[in-house]
PDB file of C-alpha atoms in Angstrom:
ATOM      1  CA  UNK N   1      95.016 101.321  73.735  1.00  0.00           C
ATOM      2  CA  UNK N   2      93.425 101.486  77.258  1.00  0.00           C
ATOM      3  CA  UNK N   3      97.211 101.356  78.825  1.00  0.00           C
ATOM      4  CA  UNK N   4      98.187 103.850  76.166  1.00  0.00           C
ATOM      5  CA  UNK N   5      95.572 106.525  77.283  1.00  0.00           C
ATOM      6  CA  UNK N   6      95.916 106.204  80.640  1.00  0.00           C
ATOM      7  CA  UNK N   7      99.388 106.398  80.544  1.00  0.00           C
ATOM      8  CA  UNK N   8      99.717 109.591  78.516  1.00  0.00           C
ATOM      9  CA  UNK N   9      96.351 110.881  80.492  1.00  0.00           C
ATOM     10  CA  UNK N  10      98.844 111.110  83.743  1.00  0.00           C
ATOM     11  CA  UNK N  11      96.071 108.612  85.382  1.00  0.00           C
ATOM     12  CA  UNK N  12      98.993 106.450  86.672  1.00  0.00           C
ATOM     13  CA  UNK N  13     100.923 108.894  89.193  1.00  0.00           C
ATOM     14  CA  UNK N  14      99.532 110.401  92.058  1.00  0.00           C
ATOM     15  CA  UNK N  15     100.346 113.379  94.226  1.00  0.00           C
ATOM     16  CA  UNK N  16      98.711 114.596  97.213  1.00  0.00           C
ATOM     17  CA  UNK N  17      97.567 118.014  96.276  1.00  0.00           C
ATOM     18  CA  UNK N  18      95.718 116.479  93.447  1.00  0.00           C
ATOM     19  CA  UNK N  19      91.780 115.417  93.068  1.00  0.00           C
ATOM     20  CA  UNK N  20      90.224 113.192  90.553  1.00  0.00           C
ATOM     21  CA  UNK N  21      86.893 112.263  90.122  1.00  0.00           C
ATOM     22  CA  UNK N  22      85.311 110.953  86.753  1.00  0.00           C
ATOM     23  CA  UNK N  23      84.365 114.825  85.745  1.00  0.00           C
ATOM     24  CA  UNK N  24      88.676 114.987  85.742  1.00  0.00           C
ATOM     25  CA  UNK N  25      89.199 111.511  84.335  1.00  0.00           C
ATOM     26  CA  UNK N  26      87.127 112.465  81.232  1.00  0.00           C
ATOM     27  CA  UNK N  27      88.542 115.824  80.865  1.00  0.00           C
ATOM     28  CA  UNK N  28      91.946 114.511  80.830  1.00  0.00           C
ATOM     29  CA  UNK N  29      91.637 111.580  78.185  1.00  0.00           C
ATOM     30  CA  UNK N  30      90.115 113.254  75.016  1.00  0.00           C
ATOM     31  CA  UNK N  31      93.053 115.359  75.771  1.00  0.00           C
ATOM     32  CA  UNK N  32      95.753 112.493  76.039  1.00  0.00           C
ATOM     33  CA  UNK N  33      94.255 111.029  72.996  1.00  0.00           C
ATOM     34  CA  UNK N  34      94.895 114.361  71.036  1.00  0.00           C
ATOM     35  CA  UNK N  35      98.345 113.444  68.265  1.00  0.00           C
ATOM     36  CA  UNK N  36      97.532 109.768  68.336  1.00  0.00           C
ATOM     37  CA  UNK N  37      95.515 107.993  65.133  1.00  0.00           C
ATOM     38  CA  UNK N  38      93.108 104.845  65.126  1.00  0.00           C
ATOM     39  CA  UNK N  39      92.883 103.324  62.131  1.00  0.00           C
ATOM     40  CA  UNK N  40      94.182 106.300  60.646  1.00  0.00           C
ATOM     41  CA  UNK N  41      91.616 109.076  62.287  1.00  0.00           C
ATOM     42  CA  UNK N  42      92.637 111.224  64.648  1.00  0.00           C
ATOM     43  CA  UNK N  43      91.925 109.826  68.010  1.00  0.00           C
ATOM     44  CA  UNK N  44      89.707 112.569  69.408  1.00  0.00           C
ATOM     45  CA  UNK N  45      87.419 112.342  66.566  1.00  0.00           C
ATOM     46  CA  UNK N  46      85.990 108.662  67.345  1.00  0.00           C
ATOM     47  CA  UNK N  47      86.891 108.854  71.185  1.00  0.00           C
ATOM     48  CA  UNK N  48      83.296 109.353  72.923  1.00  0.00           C
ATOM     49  CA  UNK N  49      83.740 109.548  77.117  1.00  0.00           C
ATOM     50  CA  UNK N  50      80.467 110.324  78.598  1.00  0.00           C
ATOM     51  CA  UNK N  51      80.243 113.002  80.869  1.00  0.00           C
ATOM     52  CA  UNK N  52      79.137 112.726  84.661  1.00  0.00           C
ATOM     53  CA  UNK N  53      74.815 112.608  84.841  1.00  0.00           C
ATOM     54  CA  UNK N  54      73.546 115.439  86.188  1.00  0.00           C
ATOM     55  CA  UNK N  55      69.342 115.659  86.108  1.00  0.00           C
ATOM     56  CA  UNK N  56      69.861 119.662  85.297  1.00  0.00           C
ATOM     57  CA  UNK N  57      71.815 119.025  82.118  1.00  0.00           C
ATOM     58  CA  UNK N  58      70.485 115.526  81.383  1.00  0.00           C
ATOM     59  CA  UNK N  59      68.866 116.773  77.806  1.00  0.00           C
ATOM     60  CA  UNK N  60      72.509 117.676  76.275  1.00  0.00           C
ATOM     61  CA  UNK N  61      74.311 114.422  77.953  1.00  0.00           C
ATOM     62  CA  UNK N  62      71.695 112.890  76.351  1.00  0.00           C
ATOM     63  CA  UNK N  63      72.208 114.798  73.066  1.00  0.00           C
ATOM     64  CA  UNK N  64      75.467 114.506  72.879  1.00  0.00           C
ATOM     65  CA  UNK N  65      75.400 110.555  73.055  1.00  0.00           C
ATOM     66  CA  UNK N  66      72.615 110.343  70.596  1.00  0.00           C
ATOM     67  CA  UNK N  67      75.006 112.546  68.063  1.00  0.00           C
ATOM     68  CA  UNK N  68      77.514 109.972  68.902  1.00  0.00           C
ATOM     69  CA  UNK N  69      75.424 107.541  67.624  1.00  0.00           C
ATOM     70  CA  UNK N  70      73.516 109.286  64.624  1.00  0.00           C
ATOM     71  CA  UNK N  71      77.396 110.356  63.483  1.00  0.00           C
ATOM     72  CA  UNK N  72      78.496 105.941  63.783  1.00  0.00           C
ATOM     73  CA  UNK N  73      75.257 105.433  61.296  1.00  0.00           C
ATOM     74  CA  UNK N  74      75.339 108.284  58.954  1.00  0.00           C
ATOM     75  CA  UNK N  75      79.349 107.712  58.215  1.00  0.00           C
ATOM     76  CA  UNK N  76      78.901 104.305  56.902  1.00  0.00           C
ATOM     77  CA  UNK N  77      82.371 104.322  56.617  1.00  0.00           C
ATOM     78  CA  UNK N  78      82.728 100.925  58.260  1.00  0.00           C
ATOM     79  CA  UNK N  79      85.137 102.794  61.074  1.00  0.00           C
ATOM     80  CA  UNK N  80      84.244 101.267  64.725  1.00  0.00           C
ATOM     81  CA  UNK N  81      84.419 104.305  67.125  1.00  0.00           C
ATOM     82  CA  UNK N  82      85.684 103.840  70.548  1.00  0.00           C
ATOM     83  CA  UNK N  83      83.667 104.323  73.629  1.00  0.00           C
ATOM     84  CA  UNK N  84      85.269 104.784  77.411  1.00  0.00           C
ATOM     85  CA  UNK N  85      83.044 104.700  80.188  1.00  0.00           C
ATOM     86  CA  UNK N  86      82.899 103.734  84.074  1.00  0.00           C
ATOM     87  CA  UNK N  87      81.186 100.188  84.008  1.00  0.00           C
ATOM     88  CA  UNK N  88      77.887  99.620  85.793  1.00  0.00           C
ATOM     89  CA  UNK N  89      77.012  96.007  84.959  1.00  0.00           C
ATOM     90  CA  UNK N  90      77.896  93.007  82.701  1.00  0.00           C
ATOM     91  CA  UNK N  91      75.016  90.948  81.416  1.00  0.00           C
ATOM     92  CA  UNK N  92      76.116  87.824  80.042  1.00  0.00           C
ATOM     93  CA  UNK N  93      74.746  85.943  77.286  1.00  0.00           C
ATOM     94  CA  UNK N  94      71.406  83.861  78.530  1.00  0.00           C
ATOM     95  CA  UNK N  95      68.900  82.030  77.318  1.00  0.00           C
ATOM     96  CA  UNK N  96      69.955  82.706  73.506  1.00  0.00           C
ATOM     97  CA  UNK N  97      70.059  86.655  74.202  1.00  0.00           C
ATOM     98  CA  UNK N  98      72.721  88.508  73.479  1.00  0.00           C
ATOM     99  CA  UNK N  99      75.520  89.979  76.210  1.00  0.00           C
ATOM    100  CA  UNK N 100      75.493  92.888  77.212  1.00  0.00           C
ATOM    101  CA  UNK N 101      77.066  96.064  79.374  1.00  0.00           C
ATOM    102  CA  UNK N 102      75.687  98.984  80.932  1.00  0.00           C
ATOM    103  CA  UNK N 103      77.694 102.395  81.618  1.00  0.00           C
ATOM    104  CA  UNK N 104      77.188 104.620  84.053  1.00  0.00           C
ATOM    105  CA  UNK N 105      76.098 108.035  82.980  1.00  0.00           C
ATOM    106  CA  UNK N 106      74.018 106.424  79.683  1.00  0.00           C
ATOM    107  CA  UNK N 107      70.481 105.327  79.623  1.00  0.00           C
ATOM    108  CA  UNK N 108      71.175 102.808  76.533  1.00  0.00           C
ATOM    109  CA  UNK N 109      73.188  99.781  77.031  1.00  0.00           C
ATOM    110  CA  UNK N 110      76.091  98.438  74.571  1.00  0.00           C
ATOM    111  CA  UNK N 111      75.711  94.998  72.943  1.00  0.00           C
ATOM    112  CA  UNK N 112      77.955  92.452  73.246  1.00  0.00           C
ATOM    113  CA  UNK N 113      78.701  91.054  69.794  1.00  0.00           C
ATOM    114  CA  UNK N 114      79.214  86.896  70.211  1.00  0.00           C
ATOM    115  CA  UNK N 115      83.553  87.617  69.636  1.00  0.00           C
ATOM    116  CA  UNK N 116      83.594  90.274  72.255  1.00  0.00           C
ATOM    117  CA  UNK N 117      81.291  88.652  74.694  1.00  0.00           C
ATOM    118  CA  UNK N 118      83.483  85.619  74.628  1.00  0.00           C
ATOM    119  CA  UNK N 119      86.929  87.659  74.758  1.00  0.00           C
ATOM    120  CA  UNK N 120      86.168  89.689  78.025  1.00  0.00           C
ATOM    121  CA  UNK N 121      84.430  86.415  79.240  1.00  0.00           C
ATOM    122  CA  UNK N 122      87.835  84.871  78.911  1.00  0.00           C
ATOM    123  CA  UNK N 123      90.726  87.416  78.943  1.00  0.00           C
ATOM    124  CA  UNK N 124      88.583  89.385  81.834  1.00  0.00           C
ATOM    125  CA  UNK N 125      87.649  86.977  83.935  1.00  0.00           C
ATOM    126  CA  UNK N 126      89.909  87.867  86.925  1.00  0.00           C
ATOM    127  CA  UNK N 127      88.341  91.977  86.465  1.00  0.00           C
ATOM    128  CA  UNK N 128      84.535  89.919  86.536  1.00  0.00           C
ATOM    129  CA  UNK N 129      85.325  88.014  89.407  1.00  0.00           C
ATOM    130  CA  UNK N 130      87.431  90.919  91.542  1.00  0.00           C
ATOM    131  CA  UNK N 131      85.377  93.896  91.078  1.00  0.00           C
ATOM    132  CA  UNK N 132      82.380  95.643  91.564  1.00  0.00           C
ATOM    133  CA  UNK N 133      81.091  93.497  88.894  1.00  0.00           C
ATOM    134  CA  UNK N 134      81.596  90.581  90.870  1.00  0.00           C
ATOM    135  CA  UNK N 135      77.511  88.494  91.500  1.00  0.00           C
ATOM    136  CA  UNK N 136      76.349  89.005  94.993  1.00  0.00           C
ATOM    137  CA  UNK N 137      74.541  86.287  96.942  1.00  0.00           C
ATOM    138  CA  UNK N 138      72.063  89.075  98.138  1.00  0.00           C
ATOM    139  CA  UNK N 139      72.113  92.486  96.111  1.00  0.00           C
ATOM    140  CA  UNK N 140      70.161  93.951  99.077  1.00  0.00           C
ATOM    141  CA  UNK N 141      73.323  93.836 101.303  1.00  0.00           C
ATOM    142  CA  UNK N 142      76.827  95.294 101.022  1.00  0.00           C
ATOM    143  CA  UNK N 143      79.589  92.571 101.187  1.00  0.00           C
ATOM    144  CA  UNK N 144      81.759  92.765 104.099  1.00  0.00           C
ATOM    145  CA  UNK N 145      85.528  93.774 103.886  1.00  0.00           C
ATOM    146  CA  UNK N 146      87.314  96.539 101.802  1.00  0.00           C
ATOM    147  CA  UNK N 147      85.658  97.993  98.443  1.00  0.00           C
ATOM    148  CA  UNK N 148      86.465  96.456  95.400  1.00  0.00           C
ATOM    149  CA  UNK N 149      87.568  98.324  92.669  1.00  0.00           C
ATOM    150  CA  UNK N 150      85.427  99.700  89.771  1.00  0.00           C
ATOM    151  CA  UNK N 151      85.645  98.799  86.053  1.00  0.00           C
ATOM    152  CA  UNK N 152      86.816 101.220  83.489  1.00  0.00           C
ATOM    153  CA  UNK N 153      85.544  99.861  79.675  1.00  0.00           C
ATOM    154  CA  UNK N 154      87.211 100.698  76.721  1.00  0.00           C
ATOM    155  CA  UNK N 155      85.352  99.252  73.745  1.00  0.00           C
ATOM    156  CA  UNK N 156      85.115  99.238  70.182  1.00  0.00           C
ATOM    157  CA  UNK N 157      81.978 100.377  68.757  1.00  0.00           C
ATOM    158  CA  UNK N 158      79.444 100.125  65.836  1.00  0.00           C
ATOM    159  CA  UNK N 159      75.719 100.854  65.318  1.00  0.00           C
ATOM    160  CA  UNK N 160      72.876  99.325  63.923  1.00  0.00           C
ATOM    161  CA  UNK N 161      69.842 100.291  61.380  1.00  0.00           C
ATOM    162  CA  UNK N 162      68.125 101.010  64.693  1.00  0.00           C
ATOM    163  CA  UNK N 163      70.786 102.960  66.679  1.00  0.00           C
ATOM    164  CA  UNK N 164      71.809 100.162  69.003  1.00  0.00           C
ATOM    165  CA  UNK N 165      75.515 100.277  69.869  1.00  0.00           C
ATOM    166  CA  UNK N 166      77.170  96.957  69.773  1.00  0.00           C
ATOM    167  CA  UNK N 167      80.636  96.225  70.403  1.00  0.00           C
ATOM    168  CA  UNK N 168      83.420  94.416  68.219  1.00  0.00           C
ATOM    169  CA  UNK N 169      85.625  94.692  70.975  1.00  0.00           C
ATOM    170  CA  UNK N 170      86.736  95.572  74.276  1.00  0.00           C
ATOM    171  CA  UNK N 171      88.417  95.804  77.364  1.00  0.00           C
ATOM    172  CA  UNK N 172      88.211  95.856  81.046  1.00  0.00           C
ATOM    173  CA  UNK N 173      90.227  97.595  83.286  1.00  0.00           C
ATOM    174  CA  UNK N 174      90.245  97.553  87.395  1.00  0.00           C
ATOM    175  CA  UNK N 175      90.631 101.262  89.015  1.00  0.00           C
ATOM    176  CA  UNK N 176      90.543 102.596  92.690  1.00  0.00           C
ATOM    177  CA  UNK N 177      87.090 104.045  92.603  1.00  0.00           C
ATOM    178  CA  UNK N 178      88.403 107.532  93.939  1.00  0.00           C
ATOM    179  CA  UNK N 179      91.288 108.289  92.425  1.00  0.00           C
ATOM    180  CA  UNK N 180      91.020 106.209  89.430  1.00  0.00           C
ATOM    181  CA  UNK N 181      94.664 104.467  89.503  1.00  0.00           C
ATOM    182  CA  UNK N 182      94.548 101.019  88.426  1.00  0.00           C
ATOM    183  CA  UNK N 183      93.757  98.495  91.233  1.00  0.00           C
ATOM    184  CA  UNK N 184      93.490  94.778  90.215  1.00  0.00           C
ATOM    185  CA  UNK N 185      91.798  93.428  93.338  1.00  0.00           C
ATOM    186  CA  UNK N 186      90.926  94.774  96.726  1.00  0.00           C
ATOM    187  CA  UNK N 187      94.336  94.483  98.448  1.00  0.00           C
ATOM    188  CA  UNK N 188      95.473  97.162  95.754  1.00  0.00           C
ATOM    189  CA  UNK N 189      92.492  99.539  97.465  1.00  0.00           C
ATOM    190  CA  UNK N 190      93.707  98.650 100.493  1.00  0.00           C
ATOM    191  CA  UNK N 191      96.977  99.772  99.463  1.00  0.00           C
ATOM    192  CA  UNK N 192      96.481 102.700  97.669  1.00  0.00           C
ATOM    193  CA  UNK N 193      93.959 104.290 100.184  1.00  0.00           C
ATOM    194  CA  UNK N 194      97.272 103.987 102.801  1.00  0.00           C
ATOM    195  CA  UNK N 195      99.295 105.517 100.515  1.00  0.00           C
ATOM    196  CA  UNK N 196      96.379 108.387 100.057  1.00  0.00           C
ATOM    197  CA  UNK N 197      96.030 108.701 103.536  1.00  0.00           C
ATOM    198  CA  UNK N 198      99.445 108.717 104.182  1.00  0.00           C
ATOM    199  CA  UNK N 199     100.082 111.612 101.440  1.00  0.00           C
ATOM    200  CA  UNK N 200     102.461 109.864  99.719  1.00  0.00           C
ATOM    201  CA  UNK N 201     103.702 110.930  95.915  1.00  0.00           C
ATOM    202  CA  UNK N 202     103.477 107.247  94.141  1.00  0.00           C
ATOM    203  CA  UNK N 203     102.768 105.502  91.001  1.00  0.00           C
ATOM    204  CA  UNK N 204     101.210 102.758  89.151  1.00  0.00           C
ATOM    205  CA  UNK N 205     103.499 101.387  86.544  1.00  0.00           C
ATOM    206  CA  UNK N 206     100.747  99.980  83.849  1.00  0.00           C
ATOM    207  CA  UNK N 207     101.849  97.307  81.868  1.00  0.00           C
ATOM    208  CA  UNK N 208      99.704  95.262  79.128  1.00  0.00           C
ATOM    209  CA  UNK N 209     102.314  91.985  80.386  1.00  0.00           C
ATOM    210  CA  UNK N 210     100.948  89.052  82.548  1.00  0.00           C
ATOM    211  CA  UNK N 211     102.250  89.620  85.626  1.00  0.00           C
ATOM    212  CA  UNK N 212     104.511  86.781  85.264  1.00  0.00           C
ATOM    213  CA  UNK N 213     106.067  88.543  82.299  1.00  0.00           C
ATOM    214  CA  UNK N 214     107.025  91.820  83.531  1.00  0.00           C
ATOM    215  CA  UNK N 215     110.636  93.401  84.510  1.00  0.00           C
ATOM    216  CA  UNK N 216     109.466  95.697  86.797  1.00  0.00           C
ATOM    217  CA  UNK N 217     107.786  96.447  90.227  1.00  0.00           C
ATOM    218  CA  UNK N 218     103.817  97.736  89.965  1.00  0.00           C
ATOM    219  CA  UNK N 219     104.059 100.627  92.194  1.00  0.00           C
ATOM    220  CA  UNK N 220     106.494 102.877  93.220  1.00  0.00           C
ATOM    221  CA  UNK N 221     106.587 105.762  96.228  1.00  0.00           C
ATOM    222  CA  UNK N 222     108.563 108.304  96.071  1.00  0.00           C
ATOM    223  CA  UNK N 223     110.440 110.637  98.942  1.00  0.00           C
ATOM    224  CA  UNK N 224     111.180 107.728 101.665  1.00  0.00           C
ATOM    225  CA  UNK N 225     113.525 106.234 104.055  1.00  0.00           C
ATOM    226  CA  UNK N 226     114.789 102.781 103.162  1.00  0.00           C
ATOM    227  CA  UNK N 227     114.865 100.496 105.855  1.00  0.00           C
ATOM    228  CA  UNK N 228     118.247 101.633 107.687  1.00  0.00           C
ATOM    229  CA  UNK N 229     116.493 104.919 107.950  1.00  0.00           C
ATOM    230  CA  UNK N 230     118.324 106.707 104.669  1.00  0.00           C
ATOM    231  CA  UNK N 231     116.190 108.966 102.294  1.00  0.00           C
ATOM    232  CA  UNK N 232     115.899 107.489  99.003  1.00  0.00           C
ATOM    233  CA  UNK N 233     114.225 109.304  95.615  1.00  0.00           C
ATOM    234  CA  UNK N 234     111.981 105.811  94.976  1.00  0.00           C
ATOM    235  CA  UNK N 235     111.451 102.630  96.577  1.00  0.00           C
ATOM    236  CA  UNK N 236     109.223  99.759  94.912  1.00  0.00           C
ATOM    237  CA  UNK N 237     106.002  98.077  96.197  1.00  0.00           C
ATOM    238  CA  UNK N 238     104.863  94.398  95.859  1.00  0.00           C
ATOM    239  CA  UNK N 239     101.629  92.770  96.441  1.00  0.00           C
ATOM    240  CA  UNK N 240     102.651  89.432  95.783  1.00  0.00           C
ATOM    241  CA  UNK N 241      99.774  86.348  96.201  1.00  0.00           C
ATOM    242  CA  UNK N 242     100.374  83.602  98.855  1.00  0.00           C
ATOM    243  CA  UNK N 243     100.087  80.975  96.227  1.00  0.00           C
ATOM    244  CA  UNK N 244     102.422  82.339  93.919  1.00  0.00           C
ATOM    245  CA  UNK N 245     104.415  79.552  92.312  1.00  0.00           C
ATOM    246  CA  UNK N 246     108.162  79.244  93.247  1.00  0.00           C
ATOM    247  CA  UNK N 247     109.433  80.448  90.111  1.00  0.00           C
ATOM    248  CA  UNK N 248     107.097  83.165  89.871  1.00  0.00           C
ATOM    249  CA  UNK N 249     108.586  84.646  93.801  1.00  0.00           C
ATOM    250  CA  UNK N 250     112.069  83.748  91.876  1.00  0.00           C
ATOM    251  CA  UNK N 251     111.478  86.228  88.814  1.00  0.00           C
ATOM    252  CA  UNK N 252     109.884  88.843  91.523  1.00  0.00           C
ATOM    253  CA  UNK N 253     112.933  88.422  93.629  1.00  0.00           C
ATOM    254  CA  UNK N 254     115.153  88.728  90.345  1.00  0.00           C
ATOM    255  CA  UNK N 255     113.519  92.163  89.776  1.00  0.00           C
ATOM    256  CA  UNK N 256     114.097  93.296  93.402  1.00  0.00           C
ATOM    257  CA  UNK N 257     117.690  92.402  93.695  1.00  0.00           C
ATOM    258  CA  UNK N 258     118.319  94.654  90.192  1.00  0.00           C
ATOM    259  CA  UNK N 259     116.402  97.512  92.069  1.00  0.00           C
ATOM    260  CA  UNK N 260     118.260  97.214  95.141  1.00  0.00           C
ATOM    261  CA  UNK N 261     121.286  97.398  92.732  1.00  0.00           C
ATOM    262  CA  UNK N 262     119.713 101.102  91.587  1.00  0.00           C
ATOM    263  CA  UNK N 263     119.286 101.953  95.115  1.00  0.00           C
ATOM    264  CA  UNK N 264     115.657 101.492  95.197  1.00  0.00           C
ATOM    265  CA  UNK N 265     114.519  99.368  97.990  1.00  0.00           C
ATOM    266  CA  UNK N 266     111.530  96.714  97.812  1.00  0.00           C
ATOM    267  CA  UNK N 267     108.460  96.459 100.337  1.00  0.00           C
ATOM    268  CA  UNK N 268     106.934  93.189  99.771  1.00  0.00           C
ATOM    269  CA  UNK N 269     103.325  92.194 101.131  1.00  0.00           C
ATOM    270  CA  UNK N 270     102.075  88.827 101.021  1.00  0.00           C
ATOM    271  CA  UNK N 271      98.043  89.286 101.883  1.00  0.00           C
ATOM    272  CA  UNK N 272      97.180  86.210 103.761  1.00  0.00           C
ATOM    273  CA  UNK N 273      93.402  85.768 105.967  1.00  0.00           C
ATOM    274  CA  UNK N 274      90.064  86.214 105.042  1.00  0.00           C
ATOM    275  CA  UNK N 275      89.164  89.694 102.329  1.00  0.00           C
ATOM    276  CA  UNK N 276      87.664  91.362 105.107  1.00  0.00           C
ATOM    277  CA  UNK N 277      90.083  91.254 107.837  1.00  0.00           C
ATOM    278  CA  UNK N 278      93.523  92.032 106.167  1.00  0.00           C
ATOM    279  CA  UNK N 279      95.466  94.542 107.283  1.00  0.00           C
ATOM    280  CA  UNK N 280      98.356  96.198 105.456  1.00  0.00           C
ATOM    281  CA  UNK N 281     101.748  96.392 107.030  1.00  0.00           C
ATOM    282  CA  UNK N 282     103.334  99.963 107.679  1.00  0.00           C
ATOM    283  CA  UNK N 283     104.299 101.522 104.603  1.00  0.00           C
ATOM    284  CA  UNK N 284     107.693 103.082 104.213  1.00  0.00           C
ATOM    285  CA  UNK N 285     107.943 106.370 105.946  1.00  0.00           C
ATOM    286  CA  UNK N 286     108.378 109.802 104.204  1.00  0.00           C
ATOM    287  CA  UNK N 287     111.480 111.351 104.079  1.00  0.00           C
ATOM    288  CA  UNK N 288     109.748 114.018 105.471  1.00  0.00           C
ATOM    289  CA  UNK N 289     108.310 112.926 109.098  1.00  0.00           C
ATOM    290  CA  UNK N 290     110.013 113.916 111.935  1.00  0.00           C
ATOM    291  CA  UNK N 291     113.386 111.360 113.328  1.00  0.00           C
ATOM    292  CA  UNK N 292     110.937 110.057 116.114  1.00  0.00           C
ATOM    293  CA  UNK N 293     108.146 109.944 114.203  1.00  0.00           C
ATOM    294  CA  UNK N 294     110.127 107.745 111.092  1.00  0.00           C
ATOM    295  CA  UNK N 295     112.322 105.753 113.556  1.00  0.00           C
ATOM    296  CA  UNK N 296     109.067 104.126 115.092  1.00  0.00           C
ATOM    297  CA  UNK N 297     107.416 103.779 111.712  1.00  0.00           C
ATOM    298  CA  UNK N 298     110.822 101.954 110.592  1.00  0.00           C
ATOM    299  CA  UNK N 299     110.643  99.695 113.557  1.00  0.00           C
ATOM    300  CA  UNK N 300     107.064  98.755 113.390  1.00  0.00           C
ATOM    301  CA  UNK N 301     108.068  97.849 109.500  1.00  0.00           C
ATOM    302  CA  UNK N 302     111.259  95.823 110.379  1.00  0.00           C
ATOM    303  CA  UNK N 303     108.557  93.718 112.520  1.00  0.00           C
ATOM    304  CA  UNK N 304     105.832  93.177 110.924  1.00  0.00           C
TER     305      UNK N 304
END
């Protein structure tokens, strides 16, 4: 469900006359959700996205949630309603109490029922470990090197006699903080900020597949040179780990030979060093720079 809305909420492609903030993110996915059914309801009627805090309007944000909730108790219609919100923290179970996860934007956490706690524990351990909601040694300091991406939750809700919200299920899903395209780990930041900054036209392709699994690239750019210097419509993006396993580079390299085949090139980046010190190599250039400009950027690609 969580690649399903983001897909049809256009939160995988980016241009560079666009913005997107939260405030657009949650305008965009009631609306995406609008012709689909869950459990036979229309989507948009048990889709709740908070809206961005603001202390000026904080009695209806409030409101609104607490209809949200007075709505899941007085249906009793035994219908879990789906909640989507930015992720703030994720309290695991301790001492005998109950996980939980807090959302930006609300007051009231969600509860973790024992199922769910131990599915995101499990299936999202690679999102707890590489993201904001990664443990610090020392909360009072930043941690050196690039941001990590934020946490987008996408959970399956019920509540209580005493209008707690607990969660059946859920999922966790890594985004670039600013733009909210999915970003698994910090060298997608890295890369996605370049390709911001750069003002490339790219995309994300989201797929619910292990990466292992897939048939395509991740990203693609659009409006480039390939590397002898000839405009092509697309050309694909890999961020492949260093200790990828041999038949893992074998599949990748599989995938890159059939794209070649389609005239799409491949840039391939293999992060190696510490978090904090790795630097991207030069991205393709657009088709649009000036000769000089893309001839250098070619060269400086063909060496690095």
């Amino acid at each position: 469900l969580a690649c399903l809305l983001w897909e049809a909420a256009s939160l995988c492609p980016w241009h560079p006359s666009w913005t997107r903030d939260w405030g657009r993110t949650r305008y965009q996915l009631p609306r995406a959700a609008e012709g689909y059914e869950i459990n036979g309801r229309p989507a948009e009627r048990v889709l709740f996205v908070p809206r961005v805090f603001r202390a000026e309007a904080a009695a209806g944000l409030n409101r609104e949630h607490e209809d949200f909730v007075r709505e899941m108790m007085t249906a009793n219609d035994g219908q879990p309603r789906i909640m989507i919100g930015q992720v703030r923290s994720f309290i695991p179970e301790r001492d005998g109490q109950p996980g939980h996860v807090m959302l930006r934007h609300l007051r009231h956490p969600i509860g973790l029922h024992r199922a769910c706690h131990d599915f995101i524990s499990r299936e999202c351990r690679n999102v707890l470990s590489n993201t904001s909601l990664a443990p610090r040694a020392d909360d009072r300091r930043p941690q050196p090197g690039p941001r990590r991406p934020d946490v987008i939750g996408i959970f399956s809700v019920e509540a209580n006699s005493r209008g707690g919200v607990w969660a059946r299920a859920g999922w966790l899903l890594p985004v670039h903080g600013s733009t909210y395209l999915p970003a698994a780990n910090h060298d997608a930041v890295l890369l996605i900020e370049a390709l911001v900054n750069a003002r490339h036209a790219f995309q994300y392709l989201l797929s619910e597949r292990q990466p292992s699994q897939r048939h395509a690239s991740d990203w693609l750019v659009r409006h480039v040179l390939d590397p002898q210097g000839n405009p092509v419509a697309r050309a694909a993006l890999e961020i492949l780990d260093p200790g990828s396993s041999p038949q893992f580079l074998q599949a990748r390299a599989a995938i890159a030979q059939r794209m070649a085949q389609q005239g799409i090139p491949t840039w391939t980046w293999v992060p190696s060093g510490p978090c904090g010190e790795r630097q991207l190599p030069p991205l393709p250039p657009s088709d649009q720079l000036p000769q000089q400009i893309a001839h250098q950027a070619l060269q400086a690609l063909e060496q690095s």
